[in-house]
XYZ file of C-alpha atoms in Angstrom:
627
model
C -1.971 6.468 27.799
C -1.834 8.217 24.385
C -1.810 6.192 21.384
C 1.558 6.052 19.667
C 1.677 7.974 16.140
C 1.551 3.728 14.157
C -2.114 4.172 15.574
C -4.819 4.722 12.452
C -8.071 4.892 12.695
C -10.959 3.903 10.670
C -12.460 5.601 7.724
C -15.519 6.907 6.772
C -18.154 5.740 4.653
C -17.716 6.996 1.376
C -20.399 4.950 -0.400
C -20.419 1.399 -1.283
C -21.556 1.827 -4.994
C -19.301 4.837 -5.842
C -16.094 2.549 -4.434
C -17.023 -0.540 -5.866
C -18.006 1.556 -9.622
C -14.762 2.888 -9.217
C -12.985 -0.555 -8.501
C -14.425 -2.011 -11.521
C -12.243 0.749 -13.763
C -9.468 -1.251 -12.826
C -11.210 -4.134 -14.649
C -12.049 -2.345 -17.882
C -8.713 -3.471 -19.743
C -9.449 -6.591 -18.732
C -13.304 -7.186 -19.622
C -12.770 -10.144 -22.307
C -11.539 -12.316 -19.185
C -14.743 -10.707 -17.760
C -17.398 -11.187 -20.585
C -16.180 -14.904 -21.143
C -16.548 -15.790 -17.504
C -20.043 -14.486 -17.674
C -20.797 -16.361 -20.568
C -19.486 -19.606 -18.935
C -21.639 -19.171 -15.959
C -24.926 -18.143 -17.816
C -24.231 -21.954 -19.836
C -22.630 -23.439 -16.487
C -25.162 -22.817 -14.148
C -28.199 -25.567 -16.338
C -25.122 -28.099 -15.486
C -24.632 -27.461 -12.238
C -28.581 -27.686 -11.627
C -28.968 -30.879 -13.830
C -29.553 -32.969 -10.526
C -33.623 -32.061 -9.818
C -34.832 -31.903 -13.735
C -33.362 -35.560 -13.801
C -34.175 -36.833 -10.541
C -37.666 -35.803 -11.212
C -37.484 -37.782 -14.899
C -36.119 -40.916 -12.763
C -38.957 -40.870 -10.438
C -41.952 -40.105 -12.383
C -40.604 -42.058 -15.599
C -39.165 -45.170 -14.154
C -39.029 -45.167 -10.419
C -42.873 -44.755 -9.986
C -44.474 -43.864 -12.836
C -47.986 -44.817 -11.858
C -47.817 -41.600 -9.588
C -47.315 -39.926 -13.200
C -50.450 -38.523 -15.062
C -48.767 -37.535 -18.033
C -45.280 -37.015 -20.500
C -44.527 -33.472 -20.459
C -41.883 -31.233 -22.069
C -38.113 -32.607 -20.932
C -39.162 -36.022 -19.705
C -40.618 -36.908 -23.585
C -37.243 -36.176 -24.620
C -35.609 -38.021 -22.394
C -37.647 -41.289 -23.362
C -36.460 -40.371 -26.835
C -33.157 -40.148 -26.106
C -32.977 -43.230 -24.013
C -34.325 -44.979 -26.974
C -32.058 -43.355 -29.603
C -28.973 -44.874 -27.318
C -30.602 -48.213 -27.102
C -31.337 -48.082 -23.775
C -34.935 -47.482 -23.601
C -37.734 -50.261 -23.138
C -36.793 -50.878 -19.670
C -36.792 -48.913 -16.698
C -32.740 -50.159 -16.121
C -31.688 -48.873 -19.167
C -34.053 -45.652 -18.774
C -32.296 -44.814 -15.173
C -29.099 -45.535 -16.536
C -29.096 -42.567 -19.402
C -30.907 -40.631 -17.065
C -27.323 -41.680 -14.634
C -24.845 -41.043 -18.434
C -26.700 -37.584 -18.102
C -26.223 -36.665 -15.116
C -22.580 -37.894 -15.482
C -21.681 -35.893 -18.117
C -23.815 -32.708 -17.119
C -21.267 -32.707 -14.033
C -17.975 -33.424 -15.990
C -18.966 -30.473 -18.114
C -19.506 -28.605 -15.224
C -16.296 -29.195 -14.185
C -14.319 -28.422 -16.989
C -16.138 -24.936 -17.542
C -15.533 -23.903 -13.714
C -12.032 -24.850 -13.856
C -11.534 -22.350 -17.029
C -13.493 -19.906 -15.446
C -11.870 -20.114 -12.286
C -8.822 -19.585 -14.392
C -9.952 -16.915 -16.226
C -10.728 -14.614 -13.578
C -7.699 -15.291 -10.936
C -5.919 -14.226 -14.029
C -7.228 -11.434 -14.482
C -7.535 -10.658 -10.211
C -3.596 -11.179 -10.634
C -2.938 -8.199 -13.163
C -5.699 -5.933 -11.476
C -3.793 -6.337 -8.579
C -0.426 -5.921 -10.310
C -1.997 -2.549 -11.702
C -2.861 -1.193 -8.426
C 0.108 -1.677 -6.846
C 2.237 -0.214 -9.951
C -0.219 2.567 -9.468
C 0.353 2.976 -5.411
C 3.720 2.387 -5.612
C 4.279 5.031 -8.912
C 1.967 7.591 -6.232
C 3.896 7.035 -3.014
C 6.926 8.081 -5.047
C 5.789 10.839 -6.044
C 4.153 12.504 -3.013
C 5.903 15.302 -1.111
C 8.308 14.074 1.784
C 5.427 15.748 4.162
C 3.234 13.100 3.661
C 5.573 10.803 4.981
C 6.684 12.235 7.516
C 3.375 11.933 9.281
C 2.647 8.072 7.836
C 4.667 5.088 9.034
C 5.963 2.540 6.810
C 4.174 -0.208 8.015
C 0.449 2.168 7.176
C 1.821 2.274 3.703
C 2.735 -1.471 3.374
C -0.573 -2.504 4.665
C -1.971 -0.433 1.782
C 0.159 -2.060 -1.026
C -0.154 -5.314 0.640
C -2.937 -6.722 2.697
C -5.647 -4.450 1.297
C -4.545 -5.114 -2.414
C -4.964 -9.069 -1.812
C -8.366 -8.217 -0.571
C -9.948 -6.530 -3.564
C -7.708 -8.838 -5.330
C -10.131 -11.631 -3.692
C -12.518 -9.205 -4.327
C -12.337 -9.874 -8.188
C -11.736 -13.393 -8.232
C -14.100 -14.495 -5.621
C -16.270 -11.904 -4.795
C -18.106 -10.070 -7.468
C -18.139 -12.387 -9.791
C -19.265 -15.134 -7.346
C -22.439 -12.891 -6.437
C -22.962 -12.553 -10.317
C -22.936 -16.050 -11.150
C -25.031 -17.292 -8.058
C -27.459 -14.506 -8.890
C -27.996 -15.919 -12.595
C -28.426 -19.417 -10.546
C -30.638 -17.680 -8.512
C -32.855 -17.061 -11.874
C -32.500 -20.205 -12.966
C -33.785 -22.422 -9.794
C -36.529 -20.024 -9.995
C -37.494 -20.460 -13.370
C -37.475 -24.016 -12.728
C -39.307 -24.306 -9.413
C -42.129 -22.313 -11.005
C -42.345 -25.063 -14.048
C -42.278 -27.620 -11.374
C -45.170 -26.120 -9.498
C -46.237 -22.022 -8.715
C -48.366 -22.976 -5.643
C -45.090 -24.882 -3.822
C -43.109 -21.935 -5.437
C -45.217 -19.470 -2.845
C -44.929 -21.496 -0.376
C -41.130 -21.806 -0.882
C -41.335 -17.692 -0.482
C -43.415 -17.609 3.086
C -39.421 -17.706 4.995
C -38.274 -14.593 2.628
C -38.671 -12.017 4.984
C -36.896 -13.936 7.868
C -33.797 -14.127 5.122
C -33.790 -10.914 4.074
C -33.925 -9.717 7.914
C -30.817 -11.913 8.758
C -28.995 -10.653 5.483
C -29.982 -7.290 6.354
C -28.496 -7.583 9.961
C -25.395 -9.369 8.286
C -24.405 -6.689 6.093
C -24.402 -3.957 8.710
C -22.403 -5.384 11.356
C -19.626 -7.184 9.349
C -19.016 -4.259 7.724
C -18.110 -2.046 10.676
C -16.224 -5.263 12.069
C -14.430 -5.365 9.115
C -13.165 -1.566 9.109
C -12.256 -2.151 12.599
C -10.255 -5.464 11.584
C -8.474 -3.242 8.408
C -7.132 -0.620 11.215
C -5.978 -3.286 13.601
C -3.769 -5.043 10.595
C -2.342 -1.619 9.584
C -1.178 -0.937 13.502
C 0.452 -4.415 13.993
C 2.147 -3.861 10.818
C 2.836 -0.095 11.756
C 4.538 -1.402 15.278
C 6.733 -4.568 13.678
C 8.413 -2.376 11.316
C 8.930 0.535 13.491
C 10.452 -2.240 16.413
C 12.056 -4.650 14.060
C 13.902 -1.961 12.213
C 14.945 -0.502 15.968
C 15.750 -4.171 17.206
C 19.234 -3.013 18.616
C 17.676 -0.090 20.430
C 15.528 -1.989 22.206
C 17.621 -4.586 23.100
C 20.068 -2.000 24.101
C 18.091 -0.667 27.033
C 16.422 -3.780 27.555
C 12.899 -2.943 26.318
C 11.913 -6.191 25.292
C 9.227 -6.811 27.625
C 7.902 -3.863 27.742
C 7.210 -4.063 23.658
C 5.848 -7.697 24.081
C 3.497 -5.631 26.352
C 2.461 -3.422 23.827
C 2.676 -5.636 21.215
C 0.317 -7.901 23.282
C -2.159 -5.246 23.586
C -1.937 -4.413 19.785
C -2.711 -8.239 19.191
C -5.077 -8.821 21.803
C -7.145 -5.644 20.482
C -6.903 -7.624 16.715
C -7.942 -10.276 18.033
C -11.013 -9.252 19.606
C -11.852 -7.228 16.325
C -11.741 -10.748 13.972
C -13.766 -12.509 16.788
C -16.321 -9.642 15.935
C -16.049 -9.998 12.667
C -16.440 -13.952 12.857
C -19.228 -13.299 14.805
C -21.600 -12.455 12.107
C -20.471 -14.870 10.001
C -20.663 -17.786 12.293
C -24.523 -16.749 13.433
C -25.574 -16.239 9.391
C -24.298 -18.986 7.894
C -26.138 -21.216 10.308
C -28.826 -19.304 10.341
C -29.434 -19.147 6.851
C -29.609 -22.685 6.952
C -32.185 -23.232 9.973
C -33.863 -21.032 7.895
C -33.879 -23.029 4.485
C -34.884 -25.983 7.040
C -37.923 -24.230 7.655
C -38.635 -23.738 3.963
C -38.102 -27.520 2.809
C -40.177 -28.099 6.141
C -43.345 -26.051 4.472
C -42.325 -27.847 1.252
C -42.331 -31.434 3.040
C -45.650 -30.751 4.629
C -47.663 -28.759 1.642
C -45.841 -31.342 -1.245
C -46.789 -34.337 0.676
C -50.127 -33.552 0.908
C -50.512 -32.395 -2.710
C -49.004 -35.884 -3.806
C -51.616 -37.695 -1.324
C -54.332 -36.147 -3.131
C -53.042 -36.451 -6.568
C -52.332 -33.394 -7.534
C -48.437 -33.735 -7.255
C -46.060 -36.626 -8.454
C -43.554 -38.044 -6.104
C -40.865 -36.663 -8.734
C -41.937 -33.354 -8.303
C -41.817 -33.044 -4.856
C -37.724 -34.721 -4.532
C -36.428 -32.724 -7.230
C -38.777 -29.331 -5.757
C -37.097 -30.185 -2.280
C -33.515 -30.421 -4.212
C -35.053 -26.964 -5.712
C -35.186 -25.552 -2.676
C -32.221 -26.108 -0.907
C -30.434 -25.225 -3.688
C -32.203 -22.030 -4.026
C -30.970 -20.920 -0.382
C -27.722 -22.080 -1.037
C -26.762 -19.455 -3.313
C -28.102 -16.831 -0.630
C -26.064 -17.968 1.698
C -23.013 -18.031 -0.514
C -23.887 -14.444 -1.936
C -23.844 -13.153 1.506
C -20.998 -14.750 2.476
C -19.239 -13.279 -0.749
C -20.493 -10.029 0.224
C -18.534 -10.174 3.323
C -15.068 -10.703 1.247
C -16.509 -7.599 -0.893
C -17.457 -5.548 2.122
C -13.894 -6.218 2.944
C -12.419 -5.135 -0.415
C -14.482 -2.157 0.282
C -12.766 -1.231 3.681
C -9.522 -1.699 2.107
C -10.638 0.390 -1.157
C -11.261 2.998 0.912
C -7.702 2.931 2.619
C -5.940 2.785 -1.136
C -8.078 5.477 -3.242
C -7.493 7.405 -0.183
C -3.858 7.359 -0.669
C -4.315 7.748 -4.570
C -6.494 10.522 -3.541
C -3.943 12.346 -1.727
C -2.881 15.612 -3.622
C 1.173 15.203 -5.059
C 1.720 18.664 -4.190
C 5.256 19.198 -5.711
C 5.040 19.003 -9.482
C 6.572 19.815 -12.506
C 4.702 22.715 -13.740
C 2.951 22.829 -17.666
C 5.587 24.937 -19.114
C 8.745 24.333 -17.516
C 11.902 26.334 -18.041
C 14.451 24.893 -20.395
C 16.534 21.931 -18.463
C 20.185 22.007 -18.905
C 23.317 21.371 -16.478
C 23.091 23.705 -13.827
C 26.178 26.327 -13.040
C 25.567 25.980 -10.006
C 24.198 29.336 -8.495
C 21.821 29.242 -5.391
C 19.514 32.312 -4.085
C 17.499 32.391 -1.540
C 15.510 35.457 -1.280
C 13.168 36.438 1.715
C 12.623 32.726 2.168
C 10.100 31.646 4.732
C 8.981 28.208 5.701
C 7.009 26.304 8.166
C 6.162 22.854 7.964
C 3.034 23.391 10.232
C 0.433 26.575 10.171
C 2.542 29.805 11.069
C 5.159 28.086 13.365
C 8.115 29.160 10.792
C 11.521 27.110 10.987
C 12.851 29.819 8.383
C 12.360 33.293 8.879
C 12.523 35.664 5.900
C 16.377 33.717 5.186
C 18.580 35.108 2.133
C 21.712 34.714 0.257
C 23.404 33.854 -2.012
C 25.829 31.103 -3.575
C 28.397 31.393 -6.519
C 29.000 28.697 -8.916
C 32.098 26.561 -7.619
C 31.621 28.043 -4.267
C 31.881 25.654 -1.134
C 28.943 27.506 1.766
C 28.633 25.707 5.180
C 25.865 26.234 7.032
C 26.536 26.071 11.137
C 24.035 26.314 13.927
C 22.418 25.001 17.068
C 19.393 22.044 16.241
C 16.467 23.126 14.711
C 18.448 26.299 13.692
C 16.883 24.818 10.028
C 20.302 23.911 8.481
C 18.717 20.736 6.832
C 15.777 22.538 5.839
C 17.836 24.867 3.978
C 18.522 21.705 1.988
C 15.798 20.135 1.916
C 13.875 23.144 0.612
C 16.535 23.446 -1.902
C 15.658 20.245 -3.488
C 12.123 20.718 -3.061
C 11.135 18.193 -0.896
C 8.655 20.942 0.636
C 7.089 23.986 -0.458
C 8.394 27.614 0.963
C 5.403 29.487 1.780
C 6.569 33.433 0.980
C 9.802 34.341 -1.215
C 11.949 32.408 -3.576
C 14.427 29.941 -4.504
C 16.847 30.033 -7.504
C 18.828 27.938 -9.507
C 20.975 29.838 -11.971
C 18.820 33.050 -11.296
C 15.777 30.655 -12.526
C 12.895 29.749 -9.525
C 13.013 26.380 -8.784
C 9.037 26.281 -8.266
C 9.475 26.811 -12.413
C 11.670 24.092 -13.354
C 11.227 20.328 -14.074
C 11.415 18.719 -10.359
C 13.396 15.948 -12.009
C 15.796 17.772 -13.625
C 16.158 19.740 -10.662
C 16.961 17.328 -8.561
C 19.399 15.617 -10.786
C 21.864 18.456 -10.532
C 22.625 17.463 -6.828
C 23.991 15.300 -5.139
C 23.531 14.757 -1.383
C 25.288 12.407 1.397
C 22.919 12.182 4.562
C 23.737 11.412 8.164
C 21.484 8.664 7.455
C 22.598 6.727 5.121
C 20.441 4.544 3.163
C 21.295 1.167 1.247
C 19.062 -0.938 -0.447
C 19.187 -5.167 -0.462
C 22.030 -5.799 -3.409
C 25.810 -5.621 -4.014
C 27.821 -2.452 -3.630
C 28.007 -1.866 -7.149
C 24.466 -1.333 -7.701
C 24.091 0.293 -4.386
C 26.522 3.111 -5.939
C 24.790 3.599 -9.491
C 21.292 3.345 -8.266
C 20.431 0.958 -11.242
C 21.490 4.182 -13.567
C 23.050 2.039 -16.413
C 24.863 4.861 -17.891
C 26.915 4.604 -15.261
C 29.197 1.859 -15.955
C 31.661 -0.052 -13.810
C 34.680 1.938 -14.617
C 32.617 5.085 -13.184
C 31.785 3.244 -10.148
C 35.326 1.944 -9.383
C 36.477 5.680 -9.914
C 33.969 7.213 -7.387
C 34.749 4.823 -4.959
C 38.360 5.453 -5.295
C 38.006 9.183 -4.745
C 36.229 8.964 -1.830
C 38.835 5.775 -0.662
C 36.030 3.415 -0.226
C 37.659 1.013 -2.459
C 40.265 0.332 -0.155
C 37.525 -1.491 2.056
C 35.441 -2.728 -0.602
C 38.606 -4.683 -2.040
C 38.807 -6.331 1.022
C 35.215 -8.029 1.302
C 35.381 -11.978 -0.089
C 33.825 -10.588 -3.562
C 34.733 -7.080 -3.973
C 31.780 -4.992 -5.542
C 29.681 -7.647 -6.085
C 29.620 -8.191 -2.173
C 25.925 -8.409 -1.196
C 24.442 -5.821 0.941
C 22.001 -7.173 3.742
C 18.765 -4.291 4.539
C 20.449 -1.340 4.570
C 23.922 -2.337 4.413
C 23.661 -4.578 7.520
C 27.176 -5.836 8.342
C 29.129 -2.862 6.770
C 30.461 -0.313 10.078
C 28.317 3.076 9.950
C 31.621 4.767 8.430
C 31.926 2.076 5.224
C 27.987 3.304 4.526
C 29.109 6.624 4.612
C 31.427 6.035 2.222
C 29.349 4.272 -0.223
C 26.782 6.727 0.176
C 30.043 9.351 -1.276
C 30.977 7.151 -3.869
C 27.235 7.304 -4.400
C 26.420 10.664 -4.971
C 30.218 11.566 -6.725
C 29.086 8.558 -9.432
C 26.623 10.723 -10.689
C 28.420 13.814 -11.347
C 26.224 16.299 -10.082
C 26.617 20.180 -10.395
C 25.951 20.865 -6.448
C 27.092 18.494 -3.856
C 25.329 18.931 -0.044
C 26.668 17.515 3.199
C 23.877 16.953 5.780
C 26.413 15.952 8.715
C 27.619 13.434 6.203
C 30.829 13.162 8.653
C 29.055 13.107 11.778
C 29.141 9.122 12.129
C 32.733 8.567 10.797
C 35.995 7.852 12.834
C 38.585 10.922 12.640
C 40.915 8.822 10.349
C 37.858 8.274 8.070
C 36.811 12.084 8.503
C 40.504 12.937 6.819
C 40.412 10.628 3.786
C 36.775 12.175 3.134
C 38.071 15.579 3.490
C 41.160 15.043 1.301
C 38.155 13.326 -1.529
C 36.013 16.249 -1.052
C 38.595 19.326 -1.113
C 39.742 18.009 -4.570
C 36.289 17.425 -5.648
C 34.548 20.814 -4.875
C 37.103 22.624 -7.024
C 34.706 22.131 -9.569
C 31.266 21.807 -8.308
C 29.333 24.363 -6.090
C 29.201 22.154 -2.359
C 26.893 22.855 1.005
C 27.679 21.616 4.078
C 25.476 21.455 6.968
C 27.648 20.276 10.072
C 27.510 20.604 13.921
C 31.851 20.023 13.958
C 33.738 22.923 12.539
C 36.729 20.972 12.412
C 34.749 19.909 9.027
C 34.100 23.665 7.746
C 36.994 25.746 8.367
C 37.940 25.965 5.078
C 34.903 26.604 2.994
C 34.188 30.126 1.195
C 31.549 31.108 3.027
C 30.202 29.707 6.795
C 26.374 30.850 6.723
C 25.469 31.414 10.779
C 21.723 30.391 11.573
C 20.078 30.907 14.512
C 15.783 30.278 15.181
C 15.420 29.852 11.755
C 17.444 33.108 10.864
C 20.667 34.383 9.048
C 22.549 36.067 12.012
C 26.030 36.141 10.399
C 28.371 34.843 7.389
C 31.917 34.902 6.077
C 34.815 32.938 6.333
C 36.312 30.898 9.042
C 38.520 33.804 9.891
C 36.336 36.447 9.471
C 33.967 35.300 11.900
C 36.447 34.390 14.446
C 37.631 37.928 14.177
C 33.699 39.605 14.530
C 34.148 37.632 18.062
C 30.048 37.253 17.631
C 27.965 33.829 17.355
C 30.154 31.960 15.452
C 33.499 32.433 17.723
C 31.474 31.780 20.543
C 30.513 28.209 19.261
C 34.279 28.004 18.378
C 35.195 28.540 22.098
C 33.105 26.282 23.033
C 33.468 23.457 20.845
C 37.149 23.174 21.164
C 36.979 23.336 24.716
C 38.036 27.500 25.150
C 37.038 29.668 28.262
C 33.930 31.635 27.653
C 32.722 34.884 29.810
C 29.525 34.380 31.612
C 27.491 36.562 28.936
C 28.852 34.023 26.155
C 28.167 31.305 27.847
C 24.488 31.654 27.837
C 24.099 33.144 24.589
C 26.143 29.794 23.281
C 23.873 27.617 25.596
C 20.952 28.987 23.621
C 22.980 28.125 20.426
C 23.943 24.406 20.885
């Protein structure tokens, strides 16, 4: 069975140190929070490690100091100390400054992890913050192609679930391999003071870790890329089903998507066992193999301390040594998996950054100013795919204040008259002008905001009515949006709900009938005043008493604005200037309502047959191929 178009799969390599140097330019404006939380590990990590250094000074000064041959370095301070305090002379009051030490070593400790740990899930929150202004500012802005072929719930995994993984990537991740790296240093540096030989001997299970780390790193991250596309497809299939809830209840599909949801889960599943997999055999495994090291250490130590060479002090606090040397392995390899994560994920966002915004505004663009409202098309052709053209070499013209309807069987390429219009696409031969200017040479926004357009599908966004009408444009005030409501008689509903226009709107107007939307969506577009109103079936959904008061609105309204209308009922179009005729992507005929009744071609034979006339056997086909 073929896999349904939510399906993604998983990207390509494109080179750990290229992503992650590219990552880390989203941390540039933020590198004080950076530099300080270095600094606080490079003075944090003595305190964390304060344990051996002062077990060893216990044992060899106090505990057993006959196994002691001599005062070196730290431990002659600490005598001093002890005595400065007044606790020294005993070996009580000698353990307990070595215990005040240790104390406040670890309260210190504290206090400069919790500002670090501060520090830098700050600054994770406003990389993250940046990222998703920058993915969100992108998605606006690229061509309505690109998502056409990308379902919502790909795009919200993108601004979602893979920005809270680099997001963990900052806070946790890097910096955690950076700070137990400088610990790292630091254990070393102090197991080689301790003693060089145990130090090599420490070493002999090195190549067993860097085997399992090796092994580690290559399978989780190919589990993890397989884990990223199974979160995008779930996410893909709930909003696609969710947002289609009534359809599917409607012809009683619901087990048959808890089928294929189960699949989609069951397949996630599996891919997060995989990727627990290697986690669950290295952590363990790292630690059998530190085992084996404090093992060598145990045996080697104890048999330098029999023969003198070693103090009992050296070998506890070189066996603390040690296991805190593999602990920071362990936890750098375990951090790399959260980065090997973020990398997956990077990969899935600076590929959508990456993608080309096709449609823009070009260097020099011709002098904005309120359109008059005069549309050419000249030898247009377009195809949204290769060479399979939806508009063949289309062309005409529209005068300012003139109302042009454009009629046609589906996928005649009505809409993408309009849609090309407002440059949603790029034509691929000829040209389109606005007030004899090419479109392709004017600022897209200003463009755009000369028209207004009502859709058959009407979208409304979570809010009240009011701001669902002026778009959160505050020039428009409430007097303008009481005004467009009226003209288009939506206020006669809206006066009815329990607060009026501050009624709030449920996910796209939930609770509202399909005709109410359609008349907020005309209050909508009238608000803003635009120079060209177009009709994509914008009556197609309404009832026929509904249909009349928008008529009535829009007849008055057109007077001064050039209007297109794409519609499938000529009921709707009999009175514009000009019906445009299209048929497989081409201008067969146009004129008036009368004109092409009397040319008894195309247009009168989708007449006949819409309002239920005879047809001859000849126009009968040729109006089957139409509709």
């Amino acid at each position: 069975m073929p896999k349904p178009h939510h399906n993604e799969t998983a990207l390509g390599n494109a080179g750990e140190t290229r992503l992650i140097r590219r990552l880390l330019g989203y941390v540039a404006p933020y590198k004080a929070y950076a530099l300080t939380s270095l600094a606080m590990t490079l003075l944090n990590a003595p305190l964390m490690l304060a344990g051996p250094p002062l077990t060893k000074a216990a044992v060899d000064l106090f505990i057993a100091p006959e196994q002691a041959r001599q005062l070196i370095g730290y431990e002659y301070l600490i005598t001093r100390g002890a005595d400065a305090v007044g606790l020294g002379g005993s070996a009580y009051g000698g353990l307990a400054f070595i215990g005040l030490l240790f104390l406040l070593a670890n309260v210190l400790a504290f206090a400069m992890q919790y500002a670090h740990d501060i520090l830098m899930q700050s600054m994770g929150q406003y990389v993250m913050y940046d990222l998703r202004m920058e993915l969100f500012s992108h998605l606006q802005r690229l061509p309505v192609k690109f998502h056409d072929r990308n379902p919502v719930g790909r795009l919200m995994t993108r601004l979602t679930s893979d920005v809270d993984a680099l997001n963990e990537m900052f806070t946790v991740g890097i910096v955690s391999i950076f700070r137990n790296a400088i610990v790292l240093l630091y254990i070393l540096g102090w197991m080689i003071y301790v003693n060089w030989r145990l130090t090599l001997v420490s070493f002999a299970v090195l190549p067993l870790l860097i085997g399992a780390t090796v092994w580690f790193r290559r399978g989780v991250r190919r589990a993890n890329a397989e884990v990223r596309v199974h979160v995008a497809r779930i996410n893909a299939f709930l909003q696609e089903h969710i947002g289609g809830i009534a359809i599917v209840q409607l012809f009683n599909r619901e087990e048959t998507e808890r089928r294929l949801f189960a699949d989609i889960n069951r397949e996630n599943r599996q891919a997060n066992l995989r990727a627990l997999f290697f986690t669950s055999v290295f952590q363990p495994g790292v630690e059998l193999i530190g085992a084996v090291g404090v093992a060598l250490i145990l045996w080697y130590g104890g048999v330098e301390v029999l023969v003198g060479t070693a103090t009992i002090g050296m070998l506890v606090a070189f066996i603390q040594l040690v296991n805190a040397f593999y602990q920071p392995i362990s936890d750098i390899s375990e951090k790399y998996n959260v980065v090997q994560a973020a990398v997956v994920s990077s990969e899935r966002i600076f590929e959508l950054l990456d993608e080309p915004v096709e449609i823009q505004t070009p260097a020099r663009a011709r002098p904005p100013g309120a359109a008059r409202g005069k549309i050419e098309f000249r030898n247009v052709w377009f195809a949204y795919e290769g060479e399979n053209w939806v508009l063949k070499d289309v062309s005409f013209v529209v005068q300012p204040g003139e109302s042009v309807a454009f009629v046609g069987h589906t996928g005649a390429g009505k809409t993408t008259v309009a849609s090309l219009l407002l440059r949603f696409y790029e034509i691929q031969r000829g040209q389109i002008l606005l007030d004899d200017v090419d479109i392709r040479e004017m600022d897209v926004e200003k463009l755009r905001s000369n028209f207004g357009v009502v859709l058959q599908d009407i979208c409304l966004y979570a809010g009240d009515i009011a701001s669902n009408i002026r778009l959160g444009n505050a020039s428009i005030g409430d007097e303008q949006v009481r005004a467009a409501a009226e003209s288009v008689h939506a206020d006669t509903f809206i006066k009815r709900l329990p607060e009026g226009y501050a009624t709030q709107l449920n996910e796209r107007g939930a609770g509202l009938s399909t005709g109410q939307k359609q008349l907020i969506s005309f209050a909508r577009a009238l608000a803003f005043n635009p120079r060209v109103l177009i009709f994509d079936e914008a009556t197609s959904s309404v009832d026929t008493e509904t249909e009349a008061l928008i008529r009535d609105a829009v007849s008055r309204l057109i007077k001064y604005r050039t209007s297109i209308a794409v519609a499938h009922r000529l009921s709707t179009i009999q009175s514009a200037d000009k019906i445009i005729v299209m048929h497989k992507g081409e201008v067969r005929e146009s004129g008036t309502h009368q004109e092409l009744l009397l040319r008894r071609r195309l247009y009168w034979r989708l007449y006949q047959l819409q309002f239920g006339q005879d047809v001859s056997p000849s126009g009968a086909r040729e109006v089957g191929e139409l509709v």
